mmCIF file of C-alpha atoms in Angstrom:
data_model
loop_
_atom_site.group_PDB
_atom_site.id
_atom_site.type_symbol
_atom_site.label_atom_id
_atom_site.label_comp_id
_atom_site.label_asym_id
_atom_site.label_seq_id
_atom_site.Cartn_x
_atom_site.Cartn_y
_atom_site.Cartn_z
ATOM 1 C CA MET A 20 -8.501 29.854 -29.104
ATOM 2 C CA SER A 21 -6.612 33.438 -27.792
ATOM 3 C CA ALA A 22 -8.496 35.681 -25.365
ATOM 4 C CA ALA A 23 -9.951 38.653 -27.856
ATOM 5 C CA SER A 24 -6.609 41.454 -29.165
ATOM 6 C CA ASP A 25 -9.696 44.424 -29.528
ATOM 7 C CA ALA A 26 -9.579 47.508 -27.218
ATOM 8 C CA PRO A 27 -12.661 46.364 -24.305
ATOM 9 C CA PRO A 28 -15.280 48.301 -25.559
ATOM 10 C CA ALA A 29 -16.883 51.175 -23.103
ATOM 11 C CA TYR A 30 -19.438 50.029 -20.333
ATOM 12 C CA ASP A 31 -22.998 49.512 -21.318
ATOM 13 C CA ALA A 32 -25.031 47.606 -18.602
ATOM 14 C CA LYS A 33 -27.313 46.079 -20.993
ATOM 15 C CA SER A 34 -24.500 44.584 -22.626
ATOM 16 C CA LEU A 35 -22.330 43.016 -19.625
ATOM 17 C CA PRO A 36 -22.854 39.013 -19.459
ATOM 18 C CA GLY A 37 -25.611 38.186 -17.505
ATOM 19 C CA PHE A 38 -27.939 39.797 -19.042
ATOM 20 C CA GLN A 39 -27.068 38.373 -22.487
ATOM 21 C CA ILE A 40 -26.469 34.893 -21.034
ATOM 22 C CA ALA A 41 -28.781 33.308 -18.561
ATOM 23 C CA SER A 42 -26.900 30.069 -17.782
ATOM 24 C CA ALA A 43 -23.788 28.653 -20.437
ATOM 25 C CA PRO A 44 -24.863 25.997 -22.676
ATOM 26 C CA SER A 45 -26.047 22.758 -22.584
ATOM 27 C CA ALA A 46 -24.693 19.792 -23.999
ATOM 28 C CA LYS A 47 -28.143 18.027 -23.621
ATOM 29 C CA ASN A 48 -29.819 20.623 -26.253
ATOM 30 C CA SER A 49 -29.848 20.164 -30.036
ATOM 31 C CA ASP A 50 -26.778 22.066 -30.675
ATOM 32 C CA GLN A 51 -24.475 19.276 -29.057
ATOM 33 C CA GLU A 52 -24.029 16.458 -31.452
ATOM 34 C CA LYS A 53 -23.150 20.209 -34.016
ATOM 35 C CA HIS A 54 -20.595 20.791 -31.634
ATOM 36 C CA ILE A 55 -19.068 17.224 -30.586
ATOM 37 C CA GLN A 56 -18.256 17.291 -34.206
ATOM 38 C CA GLU A 57 -16.667 20.925 -34.572
ATOM 39 C CA ILE A 58 -14.622 19.950 -31.720
ATOM 40 C CA ILE A 59 -13.101 16.918 -33.227
ATOM 41 C CA LYS A 60 -12.995 18.251 -36.212
ATOM 42 C CA ARG A 61 -11.276 21.485 -34.766
ATOM 43 C CA VAL A 62 -8.352 19.739 -32.096
ATOM 44 C CA ASP A 63 -6.030 18.680 -34.692
ATOM 45 C CA GLU A 64 -5.615 22.413 -36.423
ATOM 46 C CA PHE A 65 -5.351 22.639 -32.159
ATOM 47 C CA GLU A 66 -2.495 20.852 -31.835
ATOM 48 C CA LYS A 67 -0.381 21.350 -34.794
ATOM 49 C CA GLN A 68 -0.883 24.759 -33.980
ATOM 50 C CA ASN A 69 -0.031 24.603 -30.562
ATOM 51 C CA PRO A 70 2.843 21.547 -29.853
ATOM 52 C CA GLY A 71 3.223 20.068 -27.064
ATOM 53 C CA VAL A 72 1.233 23.111 -25.073
ATOM 54 C CA ILE A 73 -2.326 21.971 -24.036
ATOM 55 C CA ALA A 74 -2.451 22.439 -20.525
ATOM 56 C CA LYS A 75 1.326 21.751 -20.126
ATOM 57 C CA ASN A 76 0.713 22.497 -16.744
ATOM 58 C CA ILE A 77 -2.107 20.454 -15.579
ATOM 59 C CA LEU A 78 -0.189 17.396 -17.862
ATOM 60 C CA ASP A 79 3.083 18.060 -15.248
ATOM 61 C CA ALA A 80 0.342 18.008 -11.863
ATOM 62 C CA LEU A 81 -0.624 14.433 -13.424
ATOM 63 C CA LYS A 82 2.624 13.115 -13.586
ATOM 64 C CA THR A 83 3.317 14.319 -9.886
ATOM 65 C CA VAL A 84 0.091 12.611 -9.418
ATOM 66 C CA ASN A 85 0.230 9.533 -11.610
ATOM 67 C CA ILE A 86 1.998 9.010 -15.019
ATOM 68 C CA ASP A 87 -0.706 6.455 -16.532
ATOM 69 C CA ALA A 88 -3.143 9.880 -15.669
ATOM 70 C CA ALA A 89 -1.190 11.919 -18.269
ATOM 71 C CA GLU A 90 -0.841 8.996 -20.659
ATOM 72 C CA ALA A 91 -4.768 8.010 -20.081
ATOM 73 C CA LEU A 92 -5.381 11.868 -21.687
ATOM 74 C CA ILE A 93 -2.514 12.230 -23.803
ATOM 75 C CA ASP A 94 -4.105 8.857 -26.301
ATOM 76 C CA LEU A 95 -7.474 8.675 -24.218
ATOM 77 C CA PRO A 96 -9.075 6.863 -27.153
ATOM 78 C CA LYS A 97 -6.896 3.854 -27.313
ATOM 79 C CA HIS A 98 -6.665 3.875 -23.267
ATOM 80 C CA VAL A 99 -10.683 3.457 -23.095
ATOM 81 C CA LYS A 100 -10.057 0.754 -26.190
ATOM 82 C CA SER A 101 -7.705 -0.658 -23.839
ATOM 83 C CA ILE A 102 -10.344 -0.663 -20.705
ATOM 84 C CA ASN A 103 -13.247 -1.966 -22.862
ATOM 85 C CA THR A 104 -11.091 -4.832 -23.687
ATOM 86 C CA ALA A 105 -9.907 -5.857 -20.815
ATOM 87 C CA PHE A 106 -13.873 -5.534 -19.262
ATOM 88 C CA GLU A 107 -15.039 -8.183 -22.547
ATOM 89 C CA ASP A 108 -11.940 -10.733 -21.430
ATOM 90 C CA ILE A 109 -13.517 -11.357 -18.240
ATOM 91 C CA SER A 110 -16.899 -11.182 -19.598
ATOM 92 C CA HIS A 111 -16.198 -14.056 -21.455
ATOM 93 C CA VAL A 112 -14.662 -16.488 -19.045
ATOM 94 C CA LEU A 113 -16.771 -15.466 -16.442
ATOM 95 C CA GLY A 114 -19.944 -17.067 -19.194
ATOM 96 C CA ARG A 115 -17.693 -20.143 -19.448
ATOM 97 C CA LEU A 116 -17.781 -20.030 -14.855
ATOM 98 C CA ASP A 117 -21.603 -19.350 -14.544
ATOM 99 C CA SER A 118 -22.503 -21.723 -17.919
ATOM 100 C CA LYS A 119 -20.627 -24.942 -15.582
ATOM 101 C CA ASN A 120 -23.836 -25.028 -12.355
ATOM 102 C CA TYR A 121 -21.242 -25.340 -9.815
ATOM 103 C CA ARG A 122 -21.714 -26.440 -6.634
ATOM 104 C CA LYS A 123 -20.806 -25.457 -2.910
ATOM 105 C CA LYS A 124 -20.348 -27.536 -0.064
ATOM 106 C CA LYS A 125 -24.001 -27.649 2.585
ATOM 107 C CA ASP A 126 -23.603 -25.984 6.140
ATOM 108 C CA ASP A 127 -22.628 -29.276 7.426
ATOM 109 C CA GLY A 128 -19.981 -30.428 4.561
ATOM 110 C CA SER A 129 -21.872 -32.333 2.815
ATOM 111 C CA PRO A 130 -21.587 -32.172 -0.546
ATOM 112 C CA ASP A 131 -23.689 -30.226 -3.655
ATOM 113 C CA GLY A 132 -25.082 -28.009 -1.612
ATOM 114 C CA ASP A 133 -26.358 -24.552 -4.003
ATOM 115 C CA TYR A 134 -24.563 -23.516 -7.326
ATOM 116 C CA ILE A 135 -22.364 -20.374 -6.724
ATOM 117 C CA PRO A 136 -23.945 -17.440 -7.662
ATOM 118 C CA LYS A 137 -23.610 -15.873 -11.635
ATOM 119 C CA PHE A 138 -20.874 -13.481 -12.504
ATOM 120 C CA GLN A 139 -20.999 -12.854 -16.134
ATOM 121 C CA ASN A 140 -24.754 -10.018 -15.134
ATOM 122 C CA ASP A 141 -23.180 -8.403 -12.241
ATOM 123 C CA TRP A 142 -19.339 -7.760 -14.035
ATOM 124 C CA ASN A 143 -21.342 -6.662 -17.659
ATOM 125 C CA ALA A 144 -22.785 -4.156 -15.402
ATOM 126 C CA ILE A 145 -19.744 -2.389 -14.842
ATOM 127 C CA HIS A 146 -18.411 -2.017 -18.118
ATOM 128 C CA ALA A 147 -21.719 -1.041 -18.749
ATOM 129 C CA GLU A 148 -21.155 1.527 -15.664
ATOM 130 C CA PHE A 149 -18.415 2.935 -17.519
ATOM 131 C CA THR A 150 -19.631 3.132 -19.941
ATOM 132 C CA LYS A 151 -22.025 5.508 -18.867
ATOM 133 C CA GLN A 152 -19.305 8.217 -17.095
ATOM 134 C CA LEU A 153 -17.771 7.737 -19.804
ATOM 135 C CA GLY A 154 -20.505 9.514 -21.089
ATOM 136 C CA LYS A 155 -21.270 11.696 -18.716
ATOM 137 C CA SER A 156 -17.508 12.729 -18.539
ATOM 138 C CA ARG A 157 -17.962 13.629 -21.965
ATOM 139 C CA GLU A 158 -20.755 15.988 -21.035
ATOM 140 C CA VAL A 159 -20.011 16.890 -18.049
ATOM 141 C CA ALA A 160 -16.110 18.634 -19.877
ATOM 142 C CA THR A 161 -18.681 19.754 -23.065
ATOM 143 C CA ASP A 162 -20.693 21.643 -20.625
ATOM 144 C CA SER A 163 -17.309 23.482 -18.558
ATOM 145 C CA TYR A 164 -15.227 23.343 -21.237
ATOM 146 C CA GLN A 165 -18.312 25.798 -22.805
ATOM 147 C CA ARG A 166 -18.524 28.027 -19.555
ATOM 148 C CA ALA A 167 -14.952 28.106 -19.445
ATOM 149 C CA LYS A 168 -14.799 30.010 -23.457
ATOM 150 C CA GLU A 169 -17.562 32.109 -22.227
ATOM 151 C CA PHE A 170 -15.758 33.159 -19.854
ATOM 152 C CA ARG A 171 -11.939 33.850 -22.079
ATOM 153 C CA GLN A 172 -14.368 35.495 -24.425
ATOM 154 C CA MET A 173 -17.082 38.049 -22.835
ATOM 155 C CA TYR A 174 -16.504 38.316 -19.232
ATOM 156 C CA VAL A 175 -12.536 38.739 -19.177
ATOM 157 C CA PRO A 176 -12.988 41.346 -21.797
ATOM 158 C CA MET A 177 -15.076 42.955 -19.725
ATOM 159 C CA PHE A 178 -12.607 42.649 -16.290
ATOM 160 C CA LYS A 179 -10.062 44.191 -17.864
ATOM 161 C CA ASN A 180 -12.146 46.776 -19.266
ATOM 162 C CA ASP A 181 -11.531 49.885 -16.483
ATOM 163 C CA ASN A 182 -14.680 52.263 -17.791
ATOM 164 C CA VAL A 183 -16.706 48.973 -16.768
ATOM 165 C CA PRO A 184 -17.362 50.198 -11.856
ATOM 166 C CA LEU A 185 -15.970 48.028 -10.236
ATOM 167 C CA ASP A 186 -19.427 47.333 -8.646
ATOM 168 C CA ALA A 187 -20.753 45.918 -12.050
ATOM 169 C CA LYS A 188 -17.757 43.548 -12.428
ATOM 170 C CA LYS A 189 -18.290 42.370 -9.259
ATOM 171 C CA LYS A 190 -22.268 41.227 -9.679
ATOM 172 C CA GLU A 191 -20.950 40.046 -12.838
ATOM 173 C CA LEU A 192 -17.746 37.859 -11.178
ATOM 174 C CA GLU A 193 -21.031 36.389 -8.398
ATOM 175 C CA HIS A 194 -23.259 35.644 -11.380
ATOM 176 C CA PHE A 195 -20.323 33.025 -13.146
ATOM 177 C CA MET A 196 -19.342 31.733 -9.769
ATOM 178 C CA LYS A 197 -22.150 29.839 -9.351
ATOM 179 C CA LYS A 198 -21.869 28.311 -12.725
ATOM 180 C CA LEU A 199 -18.154 27.459 -12.011
ATOM 181 C CA GLU A 200 -19.141 26.525 -8.873
ATOM 182 C CA THR A 201 -21.603 23.827 -10.598
ATOM 183 C CA SER A 202 -18.776 22.778 -12.396
ATOM 184 C CA GLN A 203 -16.942 21.752 -9.373
ATOM 185 C CA ALA A 204 -19.946 19.888 -8.106
ATOM 186 C CA THR A 205 -20.138 17.853 -11.221
ATOM 187 C CA ALA A 206 -16.343 17.499 -11.824
ATOM 188 C CA LYS A 207 -16.732 15.592 -8.613
ATOM 189 C CA ASP A 208 -19.632 13.970 -9.246
ATOM 190 C CA VAL A 209 -18.010 12.245 -12.184
ATOM 191 C CA CYS A 210 -14.703 11.963 -9.696
ATOM 192 C CA ASP A 211 -16.250 9.771 -7.545
ATOM 193 C CA GLY A 212 -18.414 8.225 -10.536
ATOM 194 C CA PHE A 213 -15.221 6.815 -12.261
ATOM 195 C CA MET A 214 -13.571 5.880 -8.072
ATOM 196 C CA GLU A 215 -16.580 4.055 -7.312
ATOM 197 C CA ILE A 216 -16.063 0.908 -10.404
ATOM 198 C CA PRO A 217 -13.269 -0.141 -9.482
ATOM 199 C CA ARG A 218 -14.282 -0.600 -5.857
ATOM 200 C CA ARG A 219 -16.675 -2.104 -7.431
ATOM 201 C CA ILE A 220 -14.640 -4.051 -9.422
ATOM 202 C CA ARG A 221 -12.542 -4.981 -6.481
ATOM 203 C CA GLU A 222 -15.950 -6.637 -4.290
ATOM 204 C CA ILE A 223 -17.045 -8.136 -7.421
ATOM 205 C CA LYS A 224 -12.762 -10.447 -7.704
ATOM 206 C CA SER A 225 -13.144 -11.095 -4.114
ATOM 207 C CA ARG A 226 -16.065 -13.004 -4.414
ATOM 208 C CA ILE A 227 -15.046 -14.511 -7.546
ATOM 209 C CA GLU A 228 -12.148 -16.007 -5.828
ATOM 210 C CA TYR A 229 -14.361 -16.935 -2.659
ATOM 211 C CA SER A 230 -16.655 -19.028 -4.861
ATOM 212 C CA LEU A 231 -13.803 -21.040 -6.715
ATOM 213 C CA ASN A 232 -12.060 -22.398 -3.343
ATOM 214 C CA ASP A 233 -16.157 -23.039 -2.469
ATOM 215 C CA VAL A 234 -16.222 -25.362 -6.193
ATOM 216 C CA ASN A 235 -12.959 -26.803 -5.630
ATOM 217 C CA GLY A 236 -13.731 -27.595 -1.363
ATOM 218 C CA ASN A 237 -16.791 -29.149 -3.063
ATOM 219 C CA LEU A 238 -15.130 -30.858 -5.901
ATOM 220 C CA GLU A 239 -11.880 -32.388 -2.622
ATOM 221 C CA GLU A 240 -15.348 -33.524 -1.141
ATOM 222 C CA LYS A 241 -17.370 -35.477 -3.076
ATOM 223 C CA ILE A 242 -13.420 -36.853 -3.985
ATOM 224 C CA ALA A 243 -12.784 -38.029 -0.541
ATOM 225 C CA ARG A 244 -16.033 -39.150 0.357
ATOM 226 C CA LEU A 245 -16.532 -41.676 -2.920
ATOM 227 C CA ARG A 246 -12.617 -42.707 -2.430
ATOM 228 C CA ARG A 247 -13.854 -43.616 1.834
ATOM 229 C CA ASP A 248 -17.011 -45.765 0.327
ATOM 230 C CA ILE A 249 -14.394 -47.894 -2.432
ATOM 231 C CA GLU A 250 -12.525 -48.793 0.773
ATOM 232 C CA GLN A 251 -15.902 -49.391 2.517
ATOM 233 C CA LEU A 252 -16.967 -51.340 0.392
ATOM 234 C CA ASP A 253 -13.564 -53.194 -0.880
ATOM 235 C CA GLU A 254 -13.702 -54.523 2.722
ATOM 236 C CA LYS A 255 -17.006 -55.979 2.954
ATOM 237 C CA LEU A 256 -15.996 -57.586 -0.145
ATOM 238 C CA GLY A 257 -13.519 -59.270 1.636
ATOM 239 C CA LYS A 258 -15.810 -60.267 4.607
ATOM 240 C CA TYR A 259 -17.988 -61.841 1.862
ATOM 241 C CA GLU A 260 -14.988 -63.969 0.306
ATOM 242 C CA GLN A 261 -13.836 -65.139 3.431
ATOM 243 C CA VAL A 262 -17.542 -65.700 4.631
ATOM 244 C CA ALA A 263 -18.015 -67.238 1.757
ATOM 245 C CA LYS A 264 -15.091 -69.510 1.478
ATOM 246 C CA VAL A 265 -15.995 -71.395 5.179
ATOM 247 C CA ALA A 266 -19.918 -72.163 4.009
ATOM 248 C CA THR A 267 -18.685 -74.094 1.640
ATOM 249 C CA TYR A 268 -16.060 -75.567 2.913
ATOM 250 C CA VAL A 269 -18.619 -76.522 5.774
ATOM 251 C CA ALA A 270 -21.173 -77.229 3.978
ATOM 252 C CA ALA A 271 -19.284 -80.132 2.417
ATOM 253 C CA GLY A 272 -18.478 -80.704 5.737
ATOM 254 C CA GLY A 273 -22.559 -81.855 6.265
ATOM 255 C CA ALA A 274 -22.985 -83.898 3.418
ATOM 256 C CA VAL A 275 -19.437 -86.349 4.086
ATOM 257 C CA ALA A 276 -21.314 -86.339 7.520
ATOM 258 C CA CYS A 277 -24.813 -87.319 5.179
ATOM 259 C CA VAL A 278 -22.970 -89.990 3.688
ATOM 260 C CA VAL A 279 -21.734 -91.942 6.820
ATOM 261 C CA GLY A 280 -24.972 -91.741 9.018
ATOM 262 C CA ALA A 281 -26.297 -93.193 6.030
ATOM 263 C CA ALA A 282 -24.123 -96.033 6.190
ATOM 264 C CA MET A 283 -24.314 -96.405 9.798
ATOM 265 C CA THR A 284 -27.713 -96.690 9.440
ATOM 266 C CA ALA A 285 -27.349 -99.591 6.849
ATOM 267 C CA SER A 286 -25.265 -101.565 8.933
ATOM 268 C CA VAL A 287 -27.096 -101.520 12.370
ATOM 269 C CA ILE A 288 -30.660 -101.906 11.503
ATOM 270 C CA LEU A 289 -33.133 -100.637 14.194
ATOM 271 C CA ALA A 290 -30.586 -98.504 16.052
ATOM 272 C CA PRO A 291 -32.547 -95.359 16.322
ATOM 273 C CA PHE A 292 -29.456 -93.431 16.646
ATOM 274 C CA ALA A 293 -28.000 -93.692 13.516
ATOM 275 C CA VAL A 294 -30.521 -91.255 12.231
ATOM 276 C CA ILE A 295 -29.411 -88.586 13.716
ATOM 277 C CA PRO A 296 -26.063 -87.925 12.062
ATOM 278 C CA VAL A 297 -27.681 -88.608 9.182
ATOM 279 C CA VAL A 298 -30.494 -85.608 9.444
ATOM 280 C CA ALA A 299 -27.696 -83.003 11.387
ATOM 281 C CA GLY A 300 -25.585 -83.787 8.346
ATOM 282 C CA ALA A 301 -28.024 -82.720 5.276
ATOM 283 C CA ILE A 302 -29.563 -79.200 7.834
ATOM 284 C CA VAL A 303 -25.652 -78.056 8.116
ATOM 285 C CA GLY A 304 -24.552 -78.699 4.123
ATOM 286 C CA THR A 305 -27.958 -77.348 3.517
ATOM 287 C CA VAL A 306 -27.098 -74.261 5.334
ATOM 288 C CA ALA A 307 -23.695 -73.817 5.100
ATOM 289 C CA SER A 308 -24.969 -74.216 1.147
ATOM 290 C CA LEU A 309 -27.407 -71.266 1.722
ATOM 291 C CA VAL A 310 -24.764 -69.569 2.815
ATOM 292 C CA ALA A 311 -21.888 -69.417 0.547
ATOM 293 C CA ILE A 312 -24.890 -68.619 -2.221
ATOM 294 C CA GLY A 313 -26.298 -65.627 0.027
ATOM 295 C CA TYR A 314 -23.131 -64.101 0.799
ATOM 296 C CA ALA A 315 -22.307 -65.314 -2.910
ATOM 297 C CA THR A 316 -24.514 -62.653 -4.034
ATOM 298 C CA ALA A 317 -24.138 -59.916 -1.707
ATOM 299 C CA GLY A 318 -20.597 -59.643 -3.135
ATOM 300 C CA LEU A 319 -21.948 -59.860 -6.072
ATOM 301 C CA VAL A 320 -24.268 -56.937 -4.887
ATOM 302 C CA THR A 321 -21.473 -55.130 -3.851
ATOM 303 C CA GLU A 322 -19.434 -55.415 -6.380
ATOM 304 C CA ALA A 323 -21.458 -53.540 -8.929
ATOM 305 C CA GLU A 324 -21.792 -51.228 -6.396
ATOM 306 C CA ARG A 325 -18.065 -50.106 -5.748
ATOM 307 C CA GLU A 326 -18.002 -50.292 -10.026
ATOM 308 C CA ASP A 327 -20.627 -47.880 -10.434
ATOM 309 C CA LYS A 328 -18.601 -45.780 -7.454
ATOM 310 C CA VAL A 329 -15.459 -45.914 -9.030
ATOM 311 C CA LYS A 330 -17.408 -44.513 -12.122
ATOM 312 C CA GLU A 331 -18.370 -41.713 -10.245
ATOM 313 C CA LEU A 332 -15.275 -40.900 -9.385
ATOM 314 C CA THR A 333 -13.325 -41.490 -12.022
ATOM 315 C CA GLN A 334 -15.801 -38.806 -13.928
ATOM 316 C CA ILE A 335 -15.937 -36.293 -10.574
ATOM 317 C CA LEU A 336 -11.548 -36.272 -11.181
ATOM 318 C CA LYS A 337 -11.999 -35.499 -14.834
ATOM 319 C CA ASP A 338 -14.974 -32.968 -13.479
ATOM 320 C CA LYS A 339 -11.918 -31.669 -11.421
ATOM 321 C CA ASP A 340 -9.356 -32.183 -13.538
ATOM 322 C CA GLU A 341 -11.749 -29.508 -15.981
ATOM 323 C CA PHE A 342 -12.375 -27.101 -13.229
ATOM 324 C CA VAL A 343 -8.438 -26.800 -12.827
ATOM 325 C CA LYS A 344 -8.302 -25.865 -15.911
ATOM 326 C CA LEU A 345 -10.955 -23.559 -16.043
ATOM 327 C CA ARG A 346 -9.946 -21.521 -12.263
ATOM 328 C CA GLY A 347 -6.114 -21.296 -14.172
ATOM 329 C CA ASP A 348 -8.153 -19.200 -16.735
ATOM 330 C CA VAL A 349 -10.139 -17.219 -14.865
ATOM 331 C CA ASP A 350 -7.631 -15.922 -12.082
ATOM 332 C CA LYS A 351 -5.868 -15.093 -15.326
ATOM 333 C CA ALA A 352 -8.328 -13.383 -16.390
ATOM 334 C CA LEU A 353 -8.433 -11.600 -12.744
ATOM 335 C CA GLN A 354 -5.206 -10.658 -12.912
ATOM 336 C CA GLN A 355 -6.261 -7.887 -15.540
ATOM 337 C CA CYS A 356 -8.462 -6.134 -12.631
ATOM 338 C CA ASP A 357 -5.863 -4.467 -10.764
ATOM 339 C CA SER A 358 -4.588 -2.922 -13.805
ATOM 340 C CA LEU A 359 -7.672 -2.147 -15.142
ATOM 341 C CA CYS A 360 -8.894 -0.401 -11.549
ATOM 342 C CA ILE A 361 -5.334 1.630 -12.146
ATOM 343 C CA ARG A 362 -6.300 2.810 -15.440
ATOM 344 C CA ILE A 363 -9.467 3.210 -14.902
ATOM 345 C CA LEU A 364 -7.966 5.621 -11.467
ATOM 346 C CA ALA A 365 -6.306 7.262 -14.111
ATOM 347 C CA ILE A 366 -9.418 9.135 -15.895
ATOM 348 C CA ALA A 367 -10.500 9.593 -12.134
ATOM 349 C CA SER A 368 -7.496 11.154 -11.261
ATOM 350 C CA VAL A 369 -7.999 13.781 -14.291
ATOM 351 C CA TRP A 370 -11.466 14.934 -12.924
ATOM 352 C CA SER A 371 -9.717 14.958 -9.178
ATOM 353 C CA LEU A 372 -7.447 17.513 -10.922
ATOM 354 C CA ILE A 373 -10.459 19.637 -12.981
ATOM 355 C CA ARG A 374 -11.958 19.808 -9.685
ATOM 356 C CA THR A 375 -9.370 21.134 -7.648
ATOM 357 C CA GLN A 376 -8.184 23.025 -10.710
ATOM 358 C CA CYS A 377 -12.167 24.828 -10.551
ATOM 359 C CA GLN A 378 -11.834 25.566 -6.622
ATOM 360 C CA ALA A 379 -8.904 26.828 -6.686
ATOM 361 C CA ILE A 380 -9.809 29.335 -9.518
ATOM 362 C CA HIS A 381 -13.244 30.000 -7.429
ATOM 363 C CA GLY A 382 -10.626 30.555 -4.402
ATOM 364 C CA HIS A 383 -9.156 33.635 -6.881
ATOM 365 C CA MET A 384 -12.295 34.793 -7.738
ATOM 366 C CA THR A 385 -13.849 35.783 -4.308
ATOM 367 C CA THR A 386 -10.775 37.018 -3.827
ATOM 368 C CA ALA A 387 -11.404 39.110 -5.850
ATOM 369 C CA GLN A 388 -14.337 39.907 -5.041
ATOM 370 C CA GLU A 389 -14.261 40.406 -1.719
ATOM 371 C CA GLY A 390 -11.613 43.270 -2.680
ATOM 372 C CA PRO A 391 -12.531 46.788 -1.747
ATOM 373 C CA THR A 392 -10.289 48.090 -4.608
ATOM 374 C CA GLN A 393 -9.968 48.057 -8.117
ATOM 375 C CA TYR A 394 -5.876 46.838 -6.894
ATOM 376 C CA SER A 395 -6.953 44.185 -5.240
ATOM 377 C CA PHE A 396 -9.703 42.936 -7.493
ATOM 378 C CA ASP A 397 -7.246 42.920 -10.537
ATOM 379 C CA PRO A 398 -4.572 40.813 -8.991
ATOM 380 C CA SER A 399 -7.003 38.243 -8.469
ATOM 381 C CA MET A 400 -8.710 37.840 -11.083
ATOM 382 C CA GLU A 401 -5.164 37.753 -12.629
ATOM 383 C CA LEU A 402 -4.428 34.520 -10.799
ATOM 384 C CA ALA A 403 -8.127 33.657 -11.934
ATOM 385 C CA ILE A 404 -7.767 33.665 -15.223
ATOM 386 C CA GLN A 405 -4.714 31.836 -16.982
ATOM 387 C CA PRO A 406 -5.298 28.594 -14.821
ATOM 388 C CA TYR A 407 -9.141 28.865 -16.216
ATOM 389 C CA ALA A 408 -7.234 29.395 -19.434
ATOM 390 C CA GLU A 409 -5.487 25.921 -18.949
ATOM 391 C CA LEU A 410 -8.805 24.178 -18.259
ATOM 392 C CA GLU A 411 -10.669 25.602 -20.736
ATOM 393 C CA ASN A 412 -7.960 23.149 -22.945
ATOM 394 C CA LEU A 413 -7.750 20.471 -20.706
ATOM 395 C CA LEU A 414 -12.028 19.857 -21.497
ATOM 396 C CA PHE A 415 -11.480 21.554 -24.910
ATOM 397 C CA TYR A 416 -9.030 18.409 -25.032
ATOM 398 C CA TYR A 417 -10.732 15.848 -23.134
ATOM 399 C CA ALA A 418 -14.069 16.004 -24.639
ATOM 400 C CA ALA A 419 -12.835 15.808 -28.097
ATOM 401 C CA ASN A 420 -11.273 12.637 -27.056
ATOM 402 C CA VAL A 421 -14.197 11.281 -25.444
ATOM 403 C CA ALA A 422 -16.064 12.039 -28.112
ATOM 404 C CA ALA A 423 -13.859 9.859 -30.562
ATOM 405 C CA THR A 424 -14.008 6.838 -28.335
ATOM 406 C CA ASP A 425 -18.351 6.461 -29.359
ATOM 407 C CA PRO A 426 -18.736 5.998 -32.428
ATOM 408 C CA GLY A 427 -22.545 6.176 -32.177
ATOM 409 C CA GLY A 428 -21.798 10.060 -30.499
ATOM 410 C CA LYS A 429 -24.963 9.234 -28.154
#
């Protein structure tokens, strides 16, 4: 991993890196898996030979930004496993929520409007995006590591070779700076990709919480309406009972009038006016009896309707209790979102620092490129060489650790 210690070769234009290698080795070629396996095998040996030295300055810088970023880099497989576990736990709970087919209120405030959205598939898509970004970051880290190694092994000896003309050095430096710009751009893409995931997590969390409030409002409205219906039915039943009692009393009075009228007819022969009480009493008794029967029947129908409403209310109350429990589980699961976002942002901050380092190195190279003499060129290149060596170690370590989180080697 250290720079070659042999004396620099004599200058030969045909041996310059620009002639030998048109571009850095790509992580996407057929040697990618072989290279990844080589990194995995060498990482333990490298750590033993360089205890506590792996990108020490970069790790220290990370700690000033976010301690989680340093911890994420030091034990990335464990860090990624905790992220995947959180994604899976929340997905399981959202699957339970989706299966209930809960509704929200209608626009007019009445219950049982549209179904609330399903969330599990959207959540799983965010998890899949994280996995995709992790794989992409491994490829970018591997590509960038190869460029850094190429710079150390092939360009640095040439830049330090006094036999190489300054113009030739600048030409090759310009050639390599374009590769570094690619590393810088891809590091930004990876950083942006990881930073987008927490935004999506916060957005779906907000939508879930909003929908849970909708469900609760719908259930509360159904309960309130059923209770009002039952109260109204109770009032009707009370009125029916009173009317039925009066009708029964009147029916009894009509029968008495009928008997009295008949007696009067028998005792007073040919008294036509005696027929009137008989007829009137019969009519009143019959009508009152029918009224009593009608209201009694209406009362039975209302009582049956009330029983149905009570059963419906009992079921809704059970549904509400079940929802409250499930909502508690969802809320508990969603509490992981904040720490989940922090852990993902920790990885993003690693790439933010990689991009910043690339910018700083590019700046030193630009200064060297613009320097008119070898004396101005050399100091600026030294300022680029040391941090680039540290960046190489960081990229090496990151690629190895990400590979360890991906048993499938995709």
